[in-house]
Amino acid sequence: DTAVSQTPKYLVTQMGNDKSIKCEQNLGHDTMYWYKQDSKKFLKIMFSYNNKELIINETVPNRFSPKSPDKAHLNLHINSLELGDSAVYFCASSREGGSGYTFGSGTRLTVV
Amino acid sequence: AQSVAQPEDQVNVAEGNPLTVKCTYSVSGNPYLFWYVQYPNRGLQFLLKYITGDNLVKGSYGFEAEFNKSQTSFHLKKPSALVSDSALYFCAVRDGGTGGFKTIFGAGTRLFVKA
């Protein structure tokens, strides 16, 4: 199936831990994104990579570090997790220009 | 900087009636406008977009949206609502004039369609 796939779907972890979320797309898109959706469903862009190059780096704590080993993958590593990091994290991809995004199904991160 | 506003947290409509979900935007360049739908515990799904051309854009599931440059609006519409349309709808904007990749999403509008 052509899609944007994220793993894991659910992640429950303790404060202070380090965790990673992986994202892969097989759509041949050039650009990938990470968005954070909070408990009020507000979506905020975090990062974007275009052909493995970081092009958007919003005001995000430096505990969050994206990595794009190739244009089909964009991973998100989070150090020293805090309670406020609890949210749903969405990966998305798009072609260049005015195309819409294809979203993954999200990773629900709960920090306890 | 671009921004997008969805003035209604919730829209209620009876099945079979027309629906409108409102969106207004602000960009410095040409607006690229999008609508997405999110069902519970799912990712967002692309519905339709306006880049250029005809002001009335048709999309998935019978939805359409009208671009109004003078009112800086891009309202989502459907002539006859279905119960299955109940979901969270997001309007989004990208500044096409700057060639940037950043898409800003509105706060979302929850649509309830009552049988």
Short mmCIF file of C-alpha atoms in Angstrom, two decimals:
data_model
loop_
_atom_site.label_atom_id
_atom_site.label_comp_id
_atom_site.label_asym_id
_atom_site.label_seq_id
_atom_site.Cartn_x
_atom_site.Cartn_y
_atom_site.Cartn_z
CA ASP A 1 0.00 0.00 0.00
CA THR A 2 1.24 3.47 -0.79
CA ALA A 3 1.18 5.48 2.40
CA VAL A 4 2.91 7.37 5.15
CA SER A 5 3.56 4.96 7.99
CA GLN A 6 4.61 5.83 11.51
CA THR A 7 5.84 3.60 14.29
CA PRO A 8 4.98 3.12 17.03
CA LYS A 9 1.30 3.97 17.09
CA TYR A 10 1.28 4.33 20.88
CA LEU A 11 4.17 5.19 23.14
CA VAL A 12 3.92 5.36 26.92
CA THR A 13 7.10 6.30 28.73
CA GLN A 14 8.40 7.85 31.91
CA MET A 15 9.67 11.37 32.34
CA GLY A 16 13.34 11.73 31.58
CA ASN A 17 13.49 8.90 29.06
CA ASP A 18 14.68 9.23 25.46
CA LYS A 19 12.46 7.91 22.68
CA SER A 20 12.24 7.87 18.89
CA ILE A 21 9.36 7.88 16.43
CA LYS A 22 9.93 6.63 12.91
CA CYS A 23 8.24 7.70 9.70
CA GLU A 24 8.46 6.29 6.20
CA GLN A 25 6.70 7.24 2.98
CA ASN A 26 6.62 5.28 -0.25
CA LEU A 27 4.88 7.96 -2.30
CA GLY A 28 8.06 9.33 -3.87
CA HIS A 29 7.46 12.71 -2.21
CA ASP A 30 10.34 15.11 -1.77
CA THR A 31 9.25 16.80 1.44
CA MET A 32 8.41 15.38 4.86
CA TYR A 33 7.09 17.05 8.01
CA TRP A 34 6.52 16.56 11.69
CA TYR A 35 3.45 18.12 13.30
CA LYS A 36 2.40 18.05 16.95
CA GLN A 37 -1.32 17.89 17.80
CA ASP A 38 -2.12 18.84 21.37
CA SER A 39 -5.07 17.81 23.52
CA LYS A 40 -7.18 20.63 22.02
CA LYS A 41 -6.47 19.24 18.54
CA PHE A 42 -4.34 22.25 17.60
CA LEU A 43 -1.73 21.33 14.96
CA LYS A 44 1.69 22.93 15.10
CA ILE A 45 4.46 22.37 12.61
CA MET A 46 7.76 21.30 14.12
CA PHE A 47 10.16 20.38 11.33
CA SER A 48 10.33 19.82 7.61
CA TYR A 49 12.91 18.18 5.38
CA ASN A 50 13.15 18.54 1.61
CA ASN A 51 15.38 15.95 -0.05
CA LYS A 52 17.14 15.29 3.27
CA GLU A 53 17.75 18.99 3.90
CA LEU A 54 16.19 20.70 6.94
CA ILE A 55 14.03 23.56 5.65
CA ILE A 56 11.67 24.30 8.53
CA ASN A 57 12.79 24.32 12.14
CA GLU A 58 10.15 25.95 14.29
CA THR A 59 10.54 27.08 17.88
CA VAL A 60 10.83 23.63 19.36
CA PRO A 61 12.93 22.65 22.41
CA ASN A 62 16.31 21.32 21.32
CA ARG A 63 15.42 18.07 23.08
CA PHE A 64 13.63 17.32 19.82
CA SER A 65 15.91 16.31 16.97
CA PRO A 66 14.76 15.20 13.53
CA LYS A 67 16.85 12.98 11.29
CA SER A 68 16.31 12.20 7.63
CA PRO A 69 18.60 9.41 6.41
CA ASP A 70 17.01 9.57 2.96
CA LYS A 71 14.06 11.36 1.41
CA ALA A 72 11.69 8.50 2.22
CA HIS A 73 12.37 8.57 5.96
CA LEU A 74 12.05 11.20 8.66
CA ASN A 75 12.55 10.19 12.27
CA LEU A 76 11.99 12.20 15.42
CA HIS A 77 14.14 11.68 18.49
CA ILE A 78 13.14 13.20 21.82
CA ASN A 79 15.53 13.44 24.75
CA SER A 80 14.64 13.88 28.41
CA LEU A 81 10.90 13.56 27.89
CA GLU A 82 8.65 15.89 29.87
CA LEU A 83 4.97 15.67 30.79
CA GLY A 84 4.20 18.50 28.35
CA ASP A 85 5.50 16.44 25.46
CA SER A 86 2.41 14.26 25.68
CA ALA A 87 0.56 14.72 22.39
CA VAL A 88 -0.12 13.05 19.08
CA TYR A 89 2.75 13.46 16.63
CA PHE A 90 1.93 13.31 12.94
CA CYS A 91 4.30 12.73 10.09
CA ALA A 92 3.30 13.98 6.66
CA SER A 93 4.76 14.18 3.17
CA SER A 94 4.12 16.17 0.02
CA ARG A 95 5.39 16.80 -3.47
CA GLU A 96 6.89 20.20 -4.13
CA GLY A 97 4.71 23.08 -5.17
CA GLY A 98 1.09 23.38 -4.20
CA SER A 99 0.23 19.80 -3.42
CA GLY A 100 -1.61 18.76 -0.29
CA TYR A 101 -0.10 16.62 2.43
CA THR A 102 -0.47 12.91 3.02
CA PHE A 103 -0.51 12.26 6.75
CA GLY A 104 0.46 9.22 8.74
CA SER A 105 -1.97 7.87 11.30
CA GLY A 106 -0.12 9.47 14.19
CA THR A 107 1.86 8.40 17.25
CA ARG A 108 0.16 9.02 20.58
CA LEU A 109 2.92 9.81 23.07
CA THR A 110 2.04 9.71 26.76
CA VAL A 111 4.68 10.77 29.27
CA VAL A 112 3.97 9.66 32.85
CA ALA B 1 3.58 35.54 8.06
CA GLN B 2 0.52 33.54 7.18
CA SER B 3 -2.40 32.77 9.45
CA VAL B 4 -5.75 31.04 9.22
CA ALA B 5 -8.88 31.37 11.34
CA GLN B 6 -11.82 29.04 11.76
CA PRO B 7 -14.32 31.13 13.70
CA GLU B 8 -16.59 28.25 14.74
CA ASP B 9 -15.51 25.57 17.18
CA GLN B 10 -18.50 23.48 16.24
CA VAL B 11 -21.11 23.34 13.49
CA ASN B 12 -24.33 21.39 13.91
CA VAL B 13 -26.46 20.44 10.93
CA ALA B 14 -29.27 18.00 10.23
CA GLU B 15 -28.69 15.19 7.75
CA GLY B 16 -29.74 16.20 4.26
CA ASN B 17 -29.27 19.91 4.92
CA PRO B 18 -26.48 21.96 3.35
CA LEU B 19 -23.42 22.61 5.47
CA THR B 20 -20.82 25.37 5.57
CA VAL B 21 -17.62 25.40 7.58
CA LYS B 22 -15.97 28.81 7.60
CA CYS B 23 -12.33 29.74 7.08
CA THR B 24 -10.53 33.04 6.63
CA TYR B 25 -6.84 33.48 5.94
CA SER B 26 -4.01 35.98 5.79
CA VAL B 27 -0.89 35.71 3.63
CA SER B 28 1.46 38.25 2.11
CA GLY B 29 1.73 36.45 -1.22
CA ASN B 30 -0.58 34.21 -3.21
CA PRO B 31 -2.59 31.87 -0.98
CA TYR B 32 -2.47 28.14 -1.39
CA LEU B 33 -5.54 26.94 0.53
CA PHE B 34 -6.47 23.47 1.72
CA TRP B 35 -9.14 21.58 3.61
CA TYR B 36 -8.47 18.41 5.57
CA VAL B 37 -10.74 16.11 7.57
CA GLN B 38 -9.80 14.14 10.67
CA TYR B 39 -11.85 11.22 11.94
CA PRO B 40 -11.37 10.03 15.56
CA ASN B 41 -7.98 8.45 16.20
CA ARG B 42 -6.93 8.92 12.58
CA GLY B 43 -4.54 11.13 10.67
CA LEU B 44 -5.73 14.04 8.58
CA GLN B 45 -7.05 13.33 5.10
CA PHE B 46 -6.74 15.81 2.26
CA LEU B 47 -10.12 16.97 0.90
CA LEU B 48 -9.40 19.71 -1.61
CA LYS B 49 -7.16 22.63 -2.47
CA TYR B 50 -7.14 25.99 -4.22
CA ILE B 51 -3.98 27.14 -5.94
CA THR B 52 -5.20 29.13 -8.90
CA GLY B 53 -8.01 29.15 -11.44
CA ASP B 54 -11.71 28.62 -10.81
CA ASN B 55 -12.84 30.01 -7.47
CA LEU B 56 -15.09 27.01 -6.82
CA VAL B 57 -13.05 23.93 -6.07
CA LYS B 58 -14.52 20.44 -5.89
CA GLY B 59 -13.00 17.76 -3.71
CA SER B 60 -13.52 14.36 -2.14
CA TYR B 61 -16.79 13.03 -0.68
CA GLY B 62 -18.93 15.68 -2.40
CA PHE B 63 -17.27 18.63 -0.64
CA GLU B 64 -16.48 21.89 -2.37
CA ALA B 65 -14.97 25.19 -1.31
CA GLU B 66 -15.21 28.71 -2.62
CA PHE B 67 -12.21 31.00 -2.75
CA ASN B 68 -13.14 34.64 -2.19
CA LYS B 69 -10.15 36.92 -2.56
CA SER B 70 -11.87 40.13 -1.46
CA GLN B 71 -13.12 38.53 1.75
CA THR B 72 -9.97 36.39 2.18
CA SER B 73 -12.20 33.40 2.78
CA PHE B 74 -12.23 29.76 1.75
CA HIS B 75 -15.42 28.25 3.16
CA LEU B 76 -16.06 24.52 2.90
CA LYS B 77 -19.50 23.48 1.68
CA LYS B 78 -21.58 20.44 0.93
CA PRO B 79 -25.11 20.55 -0.53
CA SER B 80 -26.46 17.65 1.53
CA ALA B 81 -24.80 16.53 4.76
CA LEU B 82 -24.44 12.90 5.81
CA VAL B 83 -24.11 11.55 9.34
CA SER B 84 -20.79 10.06 8.23
CA ASP B 85 -19.49 13.59 7.54
CA SER B 86 -19.27 14.15 11.31
CA ALA B 87 -15.59 14.80 11.98
CA LEU B 88 -13.02 17.51 12.68
CA TYR B 89 -12.27 19.79 9.73
CA PHE B 90 -9.11 21.81 9.30
CA CYS B 91 -8.50 24.70 6.96
CA ALA B 92 -4.85 25.33 6.06
CA VAL B 93 -2.87 27.96 4.19
CA ARG B 94 0.56 28.18 2.62
CA ASP B 95 2.12 31.35 1.25
CA GLY B 96 2.64 30.42 -2.38
CA GLY B 97 4.21 33.77 -3.14
CA THR B 98 7.28 33.15 -1.02
CA GLY B 99 7.71 29.62 -2.32
CA GLY B 100 7.83 28.37 1.24
CA PHE B 101 6.87 24.91 2.40
CA LYS B 102 5.25 25.85 5.70
CA THR B 103 1.53 25.11 5.89
CA ILE B 104 -0.34 26.64 8.80
CA PHE B 105 -3.47 24.92 10.07
CA GLY B 106 -6.53 26.48 11.65
CA ALA B 107 -7.75 25.37 15.06
CA GLY B 108 -10.29 23.03 13.52
CA THR B 109 -14.09 22.96 13.42
CA ARG B 110 -16.01 20.00 14.72
CA LEU B 111 -18.94 19.10 12.48
CA PHE B 112 -21.88 17.21 13.95
CA VAL B 113 -24.47 15.89 11.51
CA LYS B 114 -27.62 14.71 13.24
CA ALA B 115 -29.79 11.99 11.74
#
